[in-house]
XYZ file of C-alpha atoms in Angstrom:
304
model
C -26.419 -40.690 -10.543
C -27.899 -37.499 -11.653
C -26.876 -34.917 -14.122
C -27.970 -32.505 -10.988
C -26.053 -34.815 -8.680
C -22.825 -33.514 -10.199
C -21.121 -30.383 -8.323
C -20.332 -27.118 -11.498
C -16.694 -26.234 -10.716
C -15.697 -23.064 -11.680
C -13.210 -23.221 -14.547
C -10.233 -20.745 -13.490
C -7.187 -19.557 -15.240
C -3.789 -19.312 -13.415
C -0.805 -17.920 -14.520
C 2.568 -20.365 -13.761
C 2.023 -23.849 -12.997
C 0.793 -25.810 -9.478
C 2.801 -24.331 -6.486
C 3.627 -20.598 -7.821
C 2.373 -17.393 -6.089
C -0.283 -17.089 -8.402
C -1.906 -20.395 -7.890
C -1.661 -19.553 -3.589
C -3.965 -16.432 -4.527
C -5.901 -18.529 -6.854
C -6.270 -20.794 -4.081
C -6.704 -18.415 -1.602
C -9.403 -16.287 -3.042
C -11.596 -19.588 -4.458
C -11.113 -21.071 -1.135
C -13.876 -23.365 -0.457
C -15.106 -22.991 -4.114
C -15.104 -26.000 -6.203
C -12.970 -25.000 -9.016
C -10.876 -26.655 -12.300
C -7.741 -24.784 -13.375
C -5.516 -24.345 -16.126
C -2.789 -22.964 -15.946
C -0.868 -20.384 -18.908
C 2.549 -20.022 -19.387
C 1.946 -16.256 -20.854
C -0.241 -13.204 -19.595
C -1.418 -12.810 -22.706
C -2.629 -16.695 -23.453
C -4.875 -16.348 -20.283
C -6.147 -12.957 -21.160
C -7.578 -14.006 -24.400
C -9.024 -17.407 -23.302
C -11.209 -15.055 -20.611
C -11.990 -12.852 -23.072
C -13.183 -15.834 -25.271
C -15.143 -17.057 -22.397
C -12.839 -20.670 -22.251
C -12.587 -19.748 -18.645
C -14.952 -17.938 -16.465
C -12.081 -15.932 -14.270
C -7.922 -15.707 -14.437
C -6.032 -15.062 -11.925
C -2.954 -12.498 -12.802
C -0.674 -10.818 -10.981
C -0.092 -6.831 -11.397
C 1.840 -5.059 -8.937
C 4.546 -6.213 -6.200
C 5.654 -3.821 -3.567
C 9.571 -4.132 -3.908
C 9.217 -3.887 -8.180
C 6.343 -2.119 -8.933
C 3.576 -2.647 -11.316
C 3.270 -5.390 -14.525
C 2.000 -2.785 -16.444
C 1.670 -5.152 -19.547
C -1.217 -6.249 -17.485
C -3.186 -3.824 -17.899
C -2.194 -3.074 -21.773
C -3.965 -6.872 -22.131
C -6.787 -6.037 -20.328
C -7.545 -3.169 -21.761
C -7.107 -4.496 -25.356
C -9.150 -7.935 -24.884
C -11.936 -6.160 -23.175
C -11.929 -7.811 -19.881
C -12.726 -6.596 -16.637
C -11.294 -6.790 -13.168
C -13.859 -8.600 -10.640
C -11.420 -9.062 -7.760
C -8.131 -8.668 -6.265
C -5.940 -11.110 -4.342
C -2.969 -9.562 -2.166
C 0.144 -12.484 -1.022
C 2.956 -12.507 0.935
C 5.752 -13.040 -1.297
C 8.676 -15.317 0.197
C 11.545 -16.417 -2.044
C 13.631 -19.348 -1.163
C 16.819 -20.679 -2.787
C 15.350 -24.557 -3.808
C 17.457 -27.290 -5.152
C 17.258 -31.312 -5.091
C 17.750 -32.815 -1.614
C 21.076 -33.051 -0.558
C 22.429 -30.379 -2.893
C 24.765 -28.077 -1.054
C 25.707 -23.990 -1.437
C 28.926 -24.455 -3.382
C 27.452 -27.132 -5.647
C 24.949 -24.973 -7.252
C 26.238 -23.013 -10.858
C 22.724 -22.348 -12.560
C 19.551 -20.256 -11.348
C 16.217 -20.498 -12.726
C 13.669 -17.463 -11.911
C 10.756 -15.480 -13.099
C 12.696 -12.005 -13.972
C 10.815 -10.606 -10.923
C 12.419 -13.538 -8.517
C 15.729 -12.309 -9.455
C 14.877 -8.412 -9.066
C 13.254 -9.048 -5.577
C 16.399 -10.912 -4.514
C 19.213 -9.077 -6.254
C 21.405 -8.353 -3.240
C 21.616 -12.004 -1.804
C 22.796 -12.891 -6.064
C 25.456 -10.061 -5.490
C 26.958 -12.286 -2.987
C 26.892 -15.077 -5.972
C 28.133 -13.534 -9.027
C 29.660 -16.795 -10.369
C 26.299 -17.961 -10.852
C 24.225 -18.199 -14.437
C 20.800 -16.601 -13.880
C 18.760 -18.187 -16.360
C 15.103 -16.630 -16.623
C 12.207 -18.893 -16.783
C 8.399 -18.693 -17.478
C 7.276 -18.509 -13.524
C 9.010 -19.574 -9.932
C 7.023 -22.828 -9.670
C 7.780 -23.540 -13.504
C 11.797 -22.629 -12.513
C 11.203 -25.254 -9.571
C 9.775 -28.099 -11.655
C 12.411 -27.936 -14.379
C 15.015 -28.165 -11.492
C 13.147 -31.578 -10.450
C 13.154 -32.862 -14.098
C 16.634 -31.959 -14.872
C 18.056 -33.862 -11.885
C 21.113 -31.971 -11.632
C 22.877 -30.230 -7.996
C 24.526 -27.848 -9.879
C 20.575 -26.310 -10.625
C 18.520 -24.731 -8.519
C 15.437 -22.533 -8.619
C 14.334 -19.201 -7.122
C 10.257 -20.008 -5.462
C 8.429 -20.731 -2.101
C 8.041 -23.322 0.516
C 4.102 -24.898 -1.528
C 7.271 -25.422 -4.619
C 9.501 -27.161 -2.702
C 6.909 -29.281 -1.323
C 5.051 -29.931 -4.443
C 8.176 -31.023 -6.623
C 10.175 -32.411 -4.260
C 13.254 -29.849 -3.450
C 15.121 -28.532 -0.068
C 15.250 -25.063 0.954
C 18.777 -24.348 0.428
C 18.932 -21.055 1.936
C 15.579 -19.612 2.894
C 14.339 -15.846 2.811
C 16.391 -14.815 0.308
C 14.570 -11.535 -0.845
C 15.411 -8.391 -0.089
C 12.971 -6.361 1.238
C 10.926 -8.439 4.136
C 8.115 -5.908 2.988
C 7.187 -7.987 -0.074
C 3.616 -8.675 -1.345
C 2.357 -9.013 -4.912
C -1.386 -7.998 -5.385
C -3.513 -10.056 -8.028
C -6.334 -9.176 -10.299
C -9.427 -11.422 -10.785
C -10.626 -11.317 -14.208
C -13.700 -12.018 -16.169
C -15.292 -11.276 -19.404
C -17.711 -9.064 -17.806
C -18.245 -6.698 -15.070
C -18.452 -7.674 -11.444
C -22.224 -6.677 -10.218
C -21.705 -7.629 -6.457
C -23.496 -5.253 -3.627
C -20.349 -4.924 -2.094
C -17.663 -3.804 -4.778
C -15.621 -0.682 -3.214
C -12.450 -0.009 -5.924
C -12.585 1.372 -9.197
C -10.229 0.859 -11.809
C -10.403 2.697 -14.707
C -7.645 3.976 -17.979
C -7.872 7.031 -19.068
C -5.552 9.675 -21.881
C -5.714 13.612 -21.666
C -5.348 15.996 -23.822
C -1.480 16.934 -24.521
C -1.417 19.942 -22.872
C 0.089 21.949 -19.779
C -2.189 20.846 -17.122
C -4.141 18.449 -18.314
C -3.562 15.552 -15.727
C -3.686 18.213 -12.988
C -7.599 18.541 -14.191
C -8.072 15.176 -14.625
C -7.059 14.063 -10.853
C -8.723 17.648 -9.659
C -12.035 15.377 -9.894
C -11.391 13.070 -7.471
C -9.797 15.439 -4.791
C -12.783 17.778 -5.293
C -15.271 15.140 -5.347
C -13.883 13.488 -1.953
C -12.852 10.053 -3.497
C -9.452 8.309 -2.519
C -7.041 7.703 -5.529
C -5.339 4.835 -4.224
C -2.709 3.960 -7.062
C -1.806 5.618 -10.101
C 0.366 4.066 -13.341
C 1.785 5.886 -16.501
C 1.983 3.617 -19.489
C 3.703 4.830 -22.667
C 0.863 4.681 -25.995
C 1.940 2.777 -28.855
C 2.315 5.046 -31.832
C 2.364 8.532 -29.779
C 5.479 9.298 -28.602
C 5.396 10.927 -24.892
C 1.729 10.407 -24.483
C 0.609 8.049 -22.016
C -2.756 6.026 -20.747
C -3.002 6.622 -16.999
C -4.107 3.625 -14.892
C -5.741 4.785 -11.706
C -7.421 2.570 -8.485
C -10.053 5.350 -6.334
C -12.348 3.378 -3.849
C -16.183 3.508 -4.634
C -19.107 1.763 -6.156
C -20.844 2.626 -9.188
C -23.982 1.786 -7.039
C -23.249 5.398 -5.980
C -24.535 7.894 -8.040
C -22.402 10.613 -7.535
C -19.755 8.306 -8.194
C -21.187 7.657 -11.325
C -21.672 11.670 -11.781
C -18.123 12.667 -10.574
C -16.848 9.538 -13.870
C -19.145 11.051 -16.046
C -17.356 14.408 -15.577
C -13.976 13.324 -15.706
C -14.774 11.073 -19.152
C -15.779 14.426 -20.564
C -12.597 16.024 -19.690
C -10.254 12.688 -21.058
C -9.654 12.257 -24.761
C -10.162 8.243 -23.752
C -11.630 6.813 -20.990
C -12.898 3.329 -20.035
C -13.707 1.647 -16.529
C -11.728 -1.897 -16.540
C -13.864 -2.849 -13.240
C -15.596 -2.142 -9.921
C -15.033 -4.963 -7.481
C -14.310 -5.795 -3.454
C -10.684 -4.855 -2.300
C -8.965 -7.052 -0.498
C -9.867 -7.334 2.952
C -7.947 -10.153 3.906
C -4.848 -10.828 6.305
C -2.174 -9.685 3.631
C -4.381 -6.567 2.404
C -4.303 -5.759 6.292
C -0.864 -5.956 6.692
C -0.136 -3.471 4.173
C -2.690 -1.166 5.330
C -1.151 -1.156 8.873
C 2.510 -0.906 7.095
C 0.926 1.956 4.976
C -0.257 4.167 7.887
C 2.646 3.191 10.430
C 4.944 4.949 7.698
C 2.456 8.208 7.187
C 2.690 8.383 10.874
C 6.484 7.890 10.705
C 6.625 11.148 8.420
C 4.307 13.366 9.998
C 6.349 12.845 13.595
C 9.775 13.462 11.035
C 8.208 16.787 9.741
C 9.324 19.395 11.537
């Protein structure tokens, strides 16, 4: 056979291990791509192997809708000059998983990701006697319940886990908002040049004065682009100053995009554009659009 006879895979980084939420939008946005993966225990371990080009894109989650932001995330990103090519948006749905046969009143230790056990904190108010132990990612909390063997364990993940190592749903649905979807970032060590990229993400710092953020966002409004999401994150070494992480839709294709950045960089003591890429379109982007304008609609009717 050929050396041209061989298919290139696409060597991807996951956070978590085989069967975690990550690897479903891994999976999910690579579909029909041929692809290798390896998967990182830590954020930062995948961050710097895309910036050092081991991998061509990671695949990292950043904000869940019942918890907020991993604002970390962007700290790494921002740091090991990366830049965000995609995003991935998944329905998140945590079941209680433990080895077949295991019942409710057996069970004395819970492994989780931290965020597991935040997204499902009132069903563990109802189990207080239980040991929440906090492990490197859901899937990774279902595998070590396979390996240990043990009924009084059990893990906090979804229905690909149980499958994939071998576990029963115990008690299914266990979070706590039904509303519950994490959103991904794709990342690569350089910027994503597609025709079709429609979000901007971009950090930026003011100057530390009355007003200054008011300015800053003034651009946007002014300039008719939509700010879609906007994060405070504390800088290291200046107390109460912060790097603002902001998503506005457009393309840098645009030149009065371009022109309307250009203006605002002028008026930011830092500023730097961590990527321009597609939004999700996709089934679980959808259904948070339709949620998203349902409750606008919802408040307008309320206002009296």
């Amino acid at each position: 056979m050929d050396q041209d006879d061989y298919e290139y895979c696409i060597p991807v980084g996951c956070y978590g291990a085989p069967g975690s939420y990550s690897s479903e939008a891994m999976m999910t946005y690579f579909k029909n791509q041929p692809i290798t993966t390896t998967y990182y225990d830590h954020f930062e371990d995948e961050i710097r192997a895309v910036a050092a080009k081991k991998i061509q894109y990671g695949v990292i989650p950043i904000e869940n809708s019942s918890t907020g932001s991993i604002t970390e995330v962007y700290d790494l990103i921002r740091r090991n000059n990366c830049f965000i090519v995609g995003e991935q948006c998944i329905k998140i749905d945590h079941h209680l998983l433990a080895l077949p046969g295991t019942r409710l009143e057996d069970i004395r230790i819970v492994y989780s990701h931290p965020q597991g056990f935040a997204q499902c904190r009132d069903f563990f108010r109802k189990h207080t006697d239980w040991i929440q132990c906090p492990y490197f990612s859901t899937s990774q909390s279902a595998e070590r319940v396979q390996k240990e063997g043990n009924r009084t364990t059990a893990a906090v993940a979804n229905s690909m886990a149980a499958a994939l190592y071998g576990l029963q749903i115990v008690v299914p649905h266990i979070y706590t908002n039904s509303f519950n979807y994490t959103r991904f970032f794709i990342i690569a060590p350089q910027m994503n040049q597609a025709d079709n990229r429609d979000k901007i993400t971009l950090v930026l710092t003011t100057k530390h004065e009355p007003g200054a953020l008011y300015h800053v966002l003034g651009h946007f409004f002014y300039n008719g682009m939509n700010m879609t999401h906007l994060e405070s994150r504390p800088m290291e070494g200046h107390p109460f100053e912060y790097f603002f992480h902001i998503d506005v839709m457009g393309s840098l294709t645009d030149p009065g995009v371009v022109k309307t950045l250009d203006d605002l960089a002028r008026n930011c003591t830092y500023f730097k554009i961590l990527g321009n890429y597609p939004s999700d379109q996709g089934g679980a982007a959808h259904e948070i659009r339709t949620y998203r304008s349902k409750i606008r609609t919802q408040c307008i009717a309320a206002d009296p």
